mmCIF file of N, CA and C in Angstrom:
data_model
loop_
_atom_site.group_PDB
_atom_site.id
_atom_site.type_symbol
_atom_site.label_atom_id
_atom_site.label_comp_id
_atom_site.label_asym_id
_atom_site.label_seq_id
_atom_site.Cartn_x
_atom_site.Cartn_y
_atom_site.Cartn_z
ATOM 1 N N GLN A 1 -28.530 -10.959 -9.854
ATOM 2 C CA GLN A 1 -28.146 -11.794 -8.747
ATOM 3 C C GLN A 1 -27.097 -11.051 -8.070
ATOM 4 N N TYR A 2 -27.329 -11.400 -6.636
ATOM 5 C CA TYR A 2 -26.646 -11.022 -5.616
ATOM 6 C C TYR A 2 -25.754 -11.914 -4.774
ATOM 7 N N MET A 3 -24.804 -11.387 -4.369
ATOM 8 C CA MET A 3 -23.990 -12.350 -3.184
ATOM 9 C C MET A 3 -23.736 -11.721 -2.078
ATOM 10 N N ARG A 4 -23.702 -12.169 -0.884
ATOM 11 C CA ARG A 4 -23.370 -11.399 0.397
ATOM 12 C C ARG A 4 -21.664 -11.455 0.349
ATOM 13 N N GLN A 5 -21.257 -10.441 0.846
ATOM 14 C CA GLN A 5 -19.819 -10.614 1.157
ATOM 15 C C GLN A 5 -19.784 -10.732 2.408
ATOM 16 N N GLY A 6 -18.345 -11.229 2.723
ATOM 17 C CA GLY A 6 -18.135 -11.512 4.262
ATOM 18 C C GLY A 6 -18.258 -10.422 5.200
ATOM 19 N N GLY A 7 -18.905 -10.733 6.451
ATOM 20 C CA GLY A 7 -18.999 -9.873 7.302
ATOM 21 C C GLY A 7 -20.257 -9.035 7.377
ATOM 22 N N SER A 8 -20.215 -8.003 7.497
ATOM 23 C CA SER A 8 -21.352 -7.043 7.522
ATOM 24 C C SER A 8 -21.592 -5.778 6.114
ATOM 25 N N SER A 9 -20.632 -6.209 5.415
ATOM 26 C CA SER A 9 -20.635 -5.379 4.012
ATOM 27 C C SER A 9 -21.628 -5.481 3.184
ATOM 28 N N GLY A 10 -22.676 -6.301 3.288
ATOM 29 C CA GLY A 10 -23.960 -6.142 2.742
ATOM 30 C C GLY A 10 -23.855 -7.096 1.474
ATOM 31 N N ILE A 11 -24.781 -6.610 0.259
ATOM 32 C CA ILE A 11 -25.126 -7.168 -0.874
ATOM 33 C C ILE A 11 -24.350 -6.491 -1.830
ATOM 34 N N VAL A 12 -23.509 -7.397 -2.881
ATOM 35 C CA VAL A 12 -23.213 -6.682 -3.903
ATOM 36 C C VAL A 12 -23.541 -7.401 -5.092
ATOM 37 N N PRO A 13 -23.708 -6.708 -6.513
ATOM 38 C CA PRO A 13 -23.822 -7.732 -7.284
ATOM 39 C C PRO A 13 -22.801 -8.412 -8.086
ATOM 40 N N ARG A 14 -23.286 -9.607 -8.492
ATOM 41 C CA ARG A 14 -22.347 -10.595 -9.457
ATOM 42 C C ARG A 14 -21.718 -9.866 -10.484
ATOM 43 N N THR A 15 -22.702 -9.437 -11.266
ATOM 44 C CA THR A 15 -22.389 -8.929 -12.539
ATOM 45 C C THR A 15 -23.578 -7.698 -12.705
ATOM 46 N N VAL A 16 -23.174 -6.741 -13.268
ATOM 47 C CA VAL A 16 -23.831 -5.506 -13.504
ATOM 48 C C VAL A 16 -24.558 -5.860 -15.385
ATOM 49 N N THR A 17 -25.923 -5.551 -15.090
ATOM 50 C CA THR A 17 -26.379 -5.944 -16.275
ATOM 51 C C THR A 17 -27.239 -4.900 -16.647
ATOM 52 N N GLY A 18 -27.885 -4.821 -18.020
ATOM 53 C CA GLY A 18 -29.098 -3.941 -18.195
ATOM 54 C C GLY A 18 -28.315 -2.461 -18.743
ATOM 55 N N PRO A 19 -29.140 -1.624 -18.919
ATOM 56 C CA PRO A 19 -28.756 -0.332 -19.481
ATOM 57 C C PRO A 19 -27.655 0.315 -18.707
ATOM 58 N N ALA A 20 -27.306 0.259 -17.387
ATOM 59 C CA ALA A 20 -26.259 0.604 -16.625
ATOM 60 C C ALA A 20 -25.008 0.119 -17.023
ATOM 61 N N ALA A 21 -24.831 -1.031 -17.749
ATOM 62 C CA ALA A 21 -23.592 -1.743 -18.330
ATOM 63 C C ALA A 21 -23.442 -1.904 -19.590
ATOM 64 N N GLN A 22 -24.418 -1.447 -20.437
ATOM 65 C CA GLN A 22 -24.182 -1.426 -21.804
ATOM 66 C C GLN A 22 -23.170 -0.353 -22.218
ATOM 67 N N GLY A 23 -22.254 -0.766 -23.231
ATOM 68 C CA GLY A 23 -21.398 -0.159 -23.730
ATOM 69 C C GLY A 23 -20.140 0.259 -22.796
ATOM 70 N N GLU A 24 -19.818 -0.618 -21.884
ATOM 71 C CA GLU A 24 -18.815 -0.354 -21.031
ATOM 72 C C GLU A 24 -18.181 -1.779 -20.739
ATOM 73 N N GLY A 25 -16.999 -1.854 -20.475
ATOM 74 C CA GLY A 25 -16.181 -2.996 -19.821
ATOM 75 C C GLY A 25 -16.537 -3.394 -18.586
ATOM 76 N N GLU A 26 -15.458 -3.903 -18.149
ATOM 77 C CA GLU A 26 -15.676 -4.572 -16.756
ATOM 78 C C GLU A 26 -15.685 -3.345 -15.753
ATOM 79 N N LEU A 27 -16.537 -3.316 -14.717
ATOM 80 C CA LEU A 27 -16.560 -2.300 -13.991
ATOM 81 C C LEU A 27 -15.878 -2.661 -12.481
ATOM 82 N N SER A 28 -15.212 -1.612 -11.903
ATOM 83 C CA SER A 28 -14.467 -2.209 -10.869
ATOM 84 C C SER A 28 -15.699 -2.215 -9.639
ATOM 85 N N PHE A 29 -15.021 -3.053 -8.392
ATOM 86 C CA PHE A 29 -16.067 -3.049 -7.591
ATOM 87 C C PHE A 29 -16.579 -1.814 -6.877
ATOM 88 N N ASP A 30 -15.602 -0.732 -6.942
ATOM 89 C CA ASP A 30 -16.108 0.488 -6.207
ATOM 90 C C ASP A 30 -17.397 0.985 -6.950
ATOM 91 N N GLU A 31 -17.287 1.023 -8.433
ATOM 92 C CA GLU A 31 -18.216 1.347 -9.309
ATOM 93 C C GLU A 31 -19.300 0.737 -9.251
ATOM 94 N N ARG A 32 -19.063 -0.566 -9.148
ATOM 95 C CA ARG A 32 -20.512 -1.691 -9.164
ATOM 96 C C ARG A 32 -21.203 -1.591 -7.766
ATOM 97 N N GLU A 33 -20.563 -1.162 -6.760
ATOM 98 C CA GLU A 33 -21.097 -0.828 -5.121
ATOM 99 C C GLU A 33 -21.833 0.564 -5.447
ATOM 100 N N ARG A 34 -21.242 1.573 -6.112
ATOM 101 C CA ARG A 34 -21.755 2.708 -6.218
ATOM 102 C C ARG A 34 -23.378 2.618 -7.049
ATOM 103 N N ARG A 35 -23.052 1.803 -7.950
ATOM 104 C CA ARG A 35 -24.093 1.620 -8.650
ATOM 105 C C ARG A 35 -25.489 0.911 -7.992
ATOM 106 N N VAL A 36 -25.168 -0.131 -7.117
ATOM 107 C CA VAL A 36 -26.111 -1.044 -6.454
ATOM 108 C C VAL A 36 -26.735 0.262 -5.421
ATOM 109 N N ILE A 37 -25.801 1.031 -4.855
ATOM 110 C CA ILE A 37 -26.296 2.005 -3.777
ATOM 111 C C ILE A 37 -27.275 2.906 -4.342
ATOM 112 N N GLU A 38 -27.038 3.319 -5.627
ATOM 113 C CA GLU A 38 -27.958 4.321 -6.161
ATOM 114 C C GLU A 38 -28.979 3.724 -6.593
ATOM 115 N N GLU A 39 -29.224 2.289 -7.082
ATOM 116 C CA GLU A 39 -30.380 1.660 -7.535
ATOM 117 C C GLU A 39 -31.006 1.673 -6.072
ATOM 118 N N ALA A 40 -30.632 1.189 -4.900
ATOM 119 C CA ALA A 40 -31.489 0.929 -3.771
ATOM 120 C C ALA A 40 -32.023 1.993 -3.390
ATOM 121 N N LEU A 41 -31.254 3.252 -3.448
ATOM 122 C CA LEU A 41 -31.802 4.635 -3.089
ATOM 123 C C LEU A 41 -33.031 4.870 -3.994
ATOM 124 N N ASP A 42 -33.076 4.737 -5.152
ATOM 125 C CA ASP A 42 -34.026 4.567 -6.394
ATOM 126 C C ASP A 42 -35.135 3.863 -5.793
ATOM 127 N N HIS A 43 -35.050 2.575 -5.559
ATOM 128 C CA HIS A 43 -35.987 1.594 -5.167
ATOM 129 C C HIS A 43 -36.652 2.161 -4.152
ATOM 130 N N ALA A 44 -35.969 2.905 -3.266
ATOM 131 C CA ALA A 44 -36.680 3.337 -1.577
ATOM 132 C C ALA A 44 -37.247 4.484 -1.798
ATOM 133 N N GLY A 45 -37.086 5.135 -2.872
ATOM 134 C CA GLY A 45 -37.806 6.503 -3.031
ATOM 135 C C GLY A 45 -36.658 7.542 -2.511
ATOM 136 N N GLY A 46 -35.338 7.195 -2.344
ATOM 137 C CA GLY A 46 -34.366 8.080 -1.383
ATOM 138 C C GLY A 46 -34.267 7.850 0.099
ATOM 139 N N ASN A 47 -35.247 7.095 0.662
ATOM 140 C CA ASN A 47 -35.442 6.753 1.991
ATOM 141 C C ASN A 47 -34.183 5.816 2.306
ATOM 142 N N GLN A 48 -33.200 6.389 3.141
ATOM 143 C CA GLN A 48 -31.746 5.788 3.199
ATOM 144 C C GLN A 48 -32.332 4.614 4.226
ATOM 145 N N VAL A 49 -33.072 4.384 5.426
ATOM 146 C CA VAL A 49 -33.257 3.616 5.963
ATOM 147 C C VAL A 49 -34.064 2.352 5.413
ATOM 148 N N HIS A 50 -34.925 2.430 4.458
ATOM 149 C CA HIS A 50 -35.342 1.628 3.575
ATOM 150 C C HIS A 50 -34.267 1.084 2.665
ATOM 151 N N ALA A 51 -33.313 1.892 2.343
ATOM 152 C CA ALA A 51 -32.232 1.484 1.241
ATOM 153 C C ALA A 51 -31.399 0.324 1.798
ATOM 154 N N ALA A 52 -30.796 1.009 3.262
ATOM 155 C CA ALA A 52 -30.045 0.345 3.832
ATOM 156 C C ALA A 52 -30.780 -1.216 4.120
ATOM 157 N N ARG A 53 -32.030 -1.136 4.383
ATOM 158 C CA ARG A 53 -32.806 -2.626 4.598
ATOM 159 C C ARG A 53 -32.697 -3.578 3.259
ATOM 160 N N PHE A 54 -33.158 -2.878 2.480
ATOM 161 C CA PHE A 54 -32.939 -3.456 1.172
ATOM 162 C C PHE A 54 -31.482 -4.076 1.023
ATOM 163 N N LEU A 55 -30.525 -3.483 1.115
ATOM 164 C CA LEU A 55 -29.163 -3.973 0.834
ATOM 165 C C LEU A 55 -28.694 -4.869 1.986
ATOM 166 N N GLY A 56 -29.363 -4.953 3.194
ATOM 167 C CA GLY A 56 -28.857 -5.820 3.913
ATOM 168 C C GLY A 56 -27.875 -5.054 4.909
ATOM 169 N N ILE A 57 -27.830 -3.906 4.875
ATOM 170 C CA ILE A 57 -26.733 -3.209 5.940
ATOM 171 C C ILE A 57 -27.306 -2.297 6.813
ATOM 172 N N THR A 58 -26.623 -1.730 7.715
ATOM 173 C CA THR A 58 -26.852 -0.555 8.437
ATOM 174 C C THR A 58 -27.296 0.583 7.841
ATOM 175 N N ARG A 59 -28.056 1.647 8.609
ATOM 176 C CA ARG A 59 -28.007 2.728 7.810
ATOM 177 C C ARG A 59 -26.672 3.581 8.140
ATOM 178 N N ASP A 60 -26.187 3.623 9.176
ATOM 179 C CA ASP A 60 -24.773 4.132 9.074
ATOM 180 C C ASP A 60 -23.900 3.597 8.030
ATOM 181 N N LYS A 61 -23.687 2.196 7.751
ATOM 182 C CA LYS A 61 -22.841 1.590 6.970
ATOM 183 C C LYS A 61 -23.278 2.449 5.561
ATOM 184 N N LEU A 62 -24.713 2.669 5.401
ATOM 185 C CA LEU A 62 -24.917 2.992 4.159
ATOM 186 C C LEU A 62 -24.263 4.567 3.994
ATOM 187 N N ARG A 63 -24.835 5.305 5.064
ATOM 188 C CA ARG A 63 -24.307 6.761 5.336
ATOM 189 C C ARG A 63 -22.799 6.671 5.029
ATOM 190 N N TYR A 64 -21.926 5.740 5.153
ATOM 191 C CA TYR A 64 -20.645 5.828 4.869
ATOM 192 C C TYR A 64 -20.351 5.604 3.584
ATOM 193 N N LYS A 65 -20.955 4.452 3.179
ATOM 194 C CA LYS A 65 -20.888 4.409 1.818
ATOM 195 C C LYS A 65 -21.189 5.681 0.913
ATOM 196 N N LEU A 66 -21.985 6.322 1.092
ATOM 197 C CA LEU A 66 -22.782 7.537 0.456
ATOM 198 C C LEU A 66 -21.610 8.593 0.470
ATOM 199 N N LYS A 67 -21.114 8.670 1.693
ATOM 200 C CA LYS A 67 -19.888 9.611 1.827
ATOM 201 C C LYS A 67 -18.754 9.201 1.036
ATOM 202 N N LYS A 68 -18.412 7.926 1.101
ATOM 203 C CA LYS A 68 -17.160 7.280 0.246
ATOM 204 C C LYS A 68 -17.440 7.590 -1.215
ATOM 205 N N HIS A 69 -18.563 7.408 -1.667
ATOM 206 C CA HIS A 69 -18.914 7.333 -2.997
ATOM 207 C C HIS A 69 -19.261 8.949 -3.891
ATOM 208 N N ASN A 70 -19.182 9.868 -2.811
ATOM 209 C CA ASN A 70 -19.815 11.160 -2.885
ATOM 210 C C ASN A 70 -21.180 11.223 -3.440
ATOM 211 N N LEU A 71 -22.223 10.379 -2.645
ATOM 212 C CA LEU A 71 -23.367 10.627 -3.218
ATOM 213 C C LEU A 71 -24.545 11.468 -2.267
ATOM 214 N N ARG A 72 -25.665 11.925 -2.697
ATOM 215 C CA ARG A 72 -26.356 12.562 -1.583
ATOM 216 C C ARG A 72 -25.537 13.476 -0.758
#
């Protein structure tokens, strides 16, 4: 399940479930955000434009978050 954060910050998970969350305690917001971004990129086959659309954010916002989380 996803919820929209205020403004243009996009979509973040309410809870992390499945294999990514097994054996782990509560995750920080940054860690959850990082995982959602990774999942969106996987879903989009690495295409940043498609991943950004899937997340409901701009490509520039996604690129900022990629840099913030030291991804790709």
